[in-house]
PDB file of C-alpha atoms in Angstrom:
ATOM      1  CA  MET A   1     102.624 101.303 111.172  1.00 87.00           C
ATOM      2  CA  GLY A   2     102.476 102.344 115.124  1.00 96.00           C
ATOM      3  CA  THR A   3     102.000 104.678 117.029  1.00 97.00           C
ATOM      4  CA  VAL A   4     103.825 106.105 120.580  1.00 97.00           C
ATOM      5  CA  ARG A   5     103.009 108.331 122.764  1.00 98.00           C
ATOM      6  CA  VAL A   6     104.121 110.193 125.519  1.00 98.00           C
ATOM      7  CA  GLU A   7     101.425 111.648 127.661  1.00 98.00           C
ATOM      8  CA  ASN A   8     100.933 114.093 130.295  1.00 97.00           C
ATOM      9  CA  ILE A   9     104.240 114.824 130.453  1.00 98.00           C
ATOM     10  CA  ARG A  10     104.095 118.209 133.756  1.00 98.00           C
ATOM     11  CA  ILE A  11     106.677 121.211 133.690  1.00 97.00           C
ATOM     12  CA  TYR A  12     106.778 124.283 134.890  1.00 97.00           C
ATOM     13  CA  ALA A  13     107.793 126.557 132.057  1.00 96.00           C
ATOM     14  CA  TYR A  14     107.282 130.679 131.204  1.00 95.00           C
ATOM     15  CA  HIS A  15     105.798 130.654 128.185  1.00 94.00           C
ATOM     16  CA  GLY A  16     103.422 133.534 127.488  1.00 91.00           C
ATOM     17  CA  CYS A  17     102.254 137.322 126.178  1.00 89.00           C
ATOM     18  CA  LEU A  18     102.148 138.665 128.331  1.00 84.00           C
ATOM     19  CA  ASN A  19     104.884 139.858 130.987  1.00 84.00           C
ATOM     20  CA  GLU A  20     103.569 138.118 134.322  1.00 82.00           C
ATOM     21  CA  GLU A  21     103.555 135.297 132.184  1.00 82.00           C
ATOM     22  CA  THR A  22     107.390 134.901 131.318  1.00 85.00           C
ATOM     23  CA  ARG A  23     108.520 136.153 134.545  1.00 89.00           C
ATOM     24  CA  ILE A  24     105.934 133.775 137.327  1.00 91.00           C
ATOM     25  CA  GLY A  25     105.442 130.493 135.152  1.00 92.00           C
ATOM     26  CA  SER A  26     103.143 128.658 134.967  1.00 93.00           C
ATOM     27  CA  TYR A  27     102.168 124.387 135.307  1.00 96.00           C
ATOM     28  CA  TYR A  28     102.178 123.132 131.479  1.00 97.00           C
ATOM     29  CA  SER A  29     100.673 119.389 130.520  1.00 98.00           C
ATOM     30  CA  VAL A  30     102.561 117.872 127.246  1.00 98.00           C
ATOM     31  CA  ASN A  31     100.450 115.219 125.394  1.00 98.00           C
ATOM     32  CA  VAL A  32     103.321 113.644 122.385  1.00 98.00           C
ATOM     33  CA  THR A  33     102.177 110.969 119.331  1.00 98.00           C
ATOM     34  CA  VAL A  34     104.199 109.736 116.853  1.00 98.00           C
ATOM     35  CA  SER A  35     103.610 108.136 114.229  1.00 98.00           C
ATOM     36  CA  ALA A  36     106.464 105.151 113.061  1.00 97.00           C
ATOM     37  CA  ASP A  37     106.910 101.512 111.483  1.00 96.00           C
ATOM     38  CA  LEU A  38     107.229  99.229 114.028  1.00 97.00           C
ATOM     39  CA  LYS A  39     107.549  96.011 112.691  1.00 97.00           C
ATOM     40  CA  LYS A  40     111.133  95.416 112.919  1.00 96.00           C
ATOM     41  CA  ALA A  41     110.960  96.487 116.394  1.00 96.00           C
ATOM     42  CA  SER A  42     108.029  93.931 117.196  1.00 96.00           C
ATOM     43  CA  ASN A  43     110.654  91.296 116.390  1.00 96.00           C
ATOM     44  CA  SER A  44     113.664  91.668 116.925  1.00 97.00           C
ATOM     45  CA  ASP A  45     112.984  93.237 120.912  1.00 97.00           C
ATOM     46  CA  LYS A  46     115.981  95.785 120.679  1.00 97.00           C
ATOM     47  CA  LEU A  47     114.711  99.509 121.319  1.00 95.00           C
ATOM     48  CA  SER A  48     117.102 100.823 118.550  1.00 95.00           C
ATOM     49  CA  ASP A  49     113.945  99.628 116.410  1.00 96.00           C
ATOM     50  CA  THR A  50     112.114 101.950 118.517  1.00 97.00           C
ATOM     51  CA  VAL A  51     111.439 104.906 119.241  1.00 97.00           C
ATOM     52  CA  ASP A  52     112.352 105.478 122.198  1.00 97.00           C
ATOM     53  CA  TYR A  53     110.230 107.110 124.647  1.00 97.00           C
ATOM     54  CA  VAL A  54     113.023 108.817 127.360  1.00 98.00           C
ATOM     55  CA  HIS A  55     114.295 111.080 124.197  1.00 98.00           C
ATOM     56  CA  ILE A  56     110.638 112.305 123.600  1.00 98.00           C
ATOM     57  CA  ASN A  57     110.381 113.280 126.895  1.00 98.00           C
ATOM     58  CA  LYS A  58     114.021 114.971 127.308  1.00 98.00           C
ATOM     59  CA  ILE A  59     113.629 116.803 123.700  1.00 98.00           C
ATOM     60  CA  VAL A  60     109.797 118.099 124.734  1.00 98.00           C
ATOM     61  CA  LYS A  61     111.553 119.266 128.713  1.00 98.00           C
ATOM     62  CA  GLN A  62     114.773 120.964 126.813  1.00 98.00           C
ATOM     63  CA  GLU A  63     112.599 122.931 123.981  1.00 98.00           C
ATOM     64  CA  MET A  64     109.794 123.997 127.189  1.00 98.00           C
ATOM     65  CA  ALA A  65     112.458 125.147 128.661  1.00 97.00           C
ATOM     66  CA  THR A  66     113.043 128.106 126.180  1.00 96.00           C
ATOM     67  CA  PRO A  67     110.716 130.885 126.743  1.00 95.00           C
ATOM     68  CA  SER A  68     108.529 131.235 123.411  1.00 96.00           C
ATOM     69  CA  LYS A  69     105.062 133.468 123.220  1.00 95.00           C
ATOM     70  CA  LEU A  70     102.469 130.748 121.968  1.00 96.00           C
ATOM     71  CA  LEU A  71     102.225 126.985 122.830  1.00 97.00           C
ATOM     72  CA  GLU A  72     102.363 126.948 118.824  1.00 98.00           C
ATOM     73  CA  HIS A  73     105.838 127.719 118.843  1.00 98.00           C
ATOM     74  CA  VAL A  74     106.857 125.394 121.299  1.00 97.00           C
ATOM     75  CA  ALA A  75     105.339 122.769 119.640  1.00 98.00           C
ATOM     76  CA  LYS A  76     106.631 123.070 116.220  1.00 98.00           C
ATOM     77  CA  ARG A  77     110.182 122.993 118.298  1.00 98.00           C
ATOM     78  CA  ILE A  78     109.345 119.963 119.244  1.00 98.00           C
ATOM     79  CA  SER A  79     108.278 118.105 115.921  1.00 98.00           C
ATOM     80  CA  ASP A  80     111.349 119.573 114.252  1.00 97.00           C
ATOM     81  CA  ARG A  81     113.572 118.192 117.198  1.00 98.00           C
ATOM     82  CA  ILE A  82     111.505 114.683 116.679  1.00 98.00           C
ATOM     83  CA  PHE A  83     112.500 114.667 113.281  1.00 98.00           C
ATOM     84  CA  THR A  84     115.521 116.092 113.048  1.00 97.00           C
ATOM     85  CA  GLU A  85     117.173 113.084 115.803  1.00 98.00           C
ATOM     86  CA  ILE A  86     114.864 110.776 115.025  1.00 97.00           C
ATOM     87  CA  ASP A  87     114.386 108.768 112.016  1.00 96.00           C
ATOM     88  CA  LEU A  88     111.526 106.788 112.421  1.00 97.00           C
ATOM     89  CA  VAL A  89     109.211 109.605 112.903  1.00 98.00           C
ATOM     90  CA  ASN A  90     106.691 109.399 110.588  1.00 97.00           C
ATOM     91  CA  LYS A  91     103.675 111.189 112.118  1.00 98.00           C
ATOM     92  CA  ILE A  92     103.570 113.884 115.286  1.00 98.00           C
ATOM     93  CA  LYS A  93     101.004 115.154 117.226  1.00 98.00           C
ATOM     94  CA  ILE A  94     101.709 117.448 119.509  1.00 98.00           C
ATOM     95  CA  TYR A  95      98.825 118.881 122.421  1.00 98.00           C
ATOM     96  CA  VAL A  96     100.183 121.595 124.589  1.00 98.00           C
ATOM     97  CA  SER A  97      97.891 122.901 127.230  1.00 97.00           C
ATOM     98  CA  LYS A  98      98.836 125.675 129.713  1.00 96.00           C
ATOM     99  CA  ILE A  99      97.862 124.613 132.837  1.00 95.00           C
ATOM    100  CA  ASN A 100      95.191 127.897 135.047  1.00 88.00           C
ATOM    101  CA  PRO A 101      96.190 130.607 131.662  1.00 86.00           C
ATOM    102  CA  PRO A 102      95.637 133.533 133.184  1.00 80.00           C
ATOM    103  CA  ILE A 103      92.443 134.729 130.794  1.00 81.00           C
ATOM    104  CA  GLY A 104      90.386 136.476 133.582  1.00 82.00           C
ATOM    105  CA  GLY A 105      87.872 133.396 134.408  1.00 85.00           C
ATOM    106  CA  ASP A 106      87.848 129.696 135.980  1.00 90.00           C
ATOM    107  CA  VAL A 107      89.794 127.853 132.676  1.00 91.00           C
ATOM    108  CA  GLU A 108      91.156 124.352 133.703  1.00 94.00           C
ATOM    109  CA  LYS A 109      93.411 124.927 130.880  1.00 95.00           C
ATOM    110  CA  VAL A 110      93.690 126.225 126.986  1.00 95.00           C
ATOM    111  CA  THR A 111      95.382 123.521 124.991  1.00 97.00           C
ATOM    112  CA  VAL A 112      97.521 123.403 121.114  1.00 98.00           C
ATOM    113  CA  CYS A 113      97.019 120.733 119.192  1.00 98.00           C
ATOM    114  CA  LEU A 114      99.093 120.796 116.022  1.00 98.00           C
ATOM    115  CA  LYS A 115     100.202 117.533 113.583  1.00 98.00           C
ATOM    116  CA  PHE A 116     102.850 117.835 111.414  1.00 97.00           C
ATOM    117  CA  ASN A 117     104.177 115.216 108.627  1.00 97.00           C
ATOM    118  CA  ARG A 118     107.747 114.034 107.703  1.00 94.00           C
ATOM    119  CA  ILE A 119     108.646 115.711 104.098  1.00 86.00           C
ATOM    120  CA  SER A 120     110.306 113.841 102.139  1.00 69.00           C
TER     121      SER A 120
END
């Protein structure tokens, strides 16, 4: 077993419950950690035997482009796509952060963290 992390994917997107959030948008940061059996890849040195982090980045960018009210919903959509498209992945941990959220205070970011396991 091993992990692949794709950290601090920076994206401008339009998520939120307030009208101005979906109209104006804001910056987000996404971190994805996946668990998979990487033993074969460690021996073969073949991209086809591992989790392609380029693929994970692409999924995150595409799902972040679809507005949602809740960051939890975006994280779930990302995990669903990863499980569907990358068979090696057994577990996923996703952090989705909204940078400078409009909550009436000096707050750097708000973050949700969700963990998912592949259902056999």
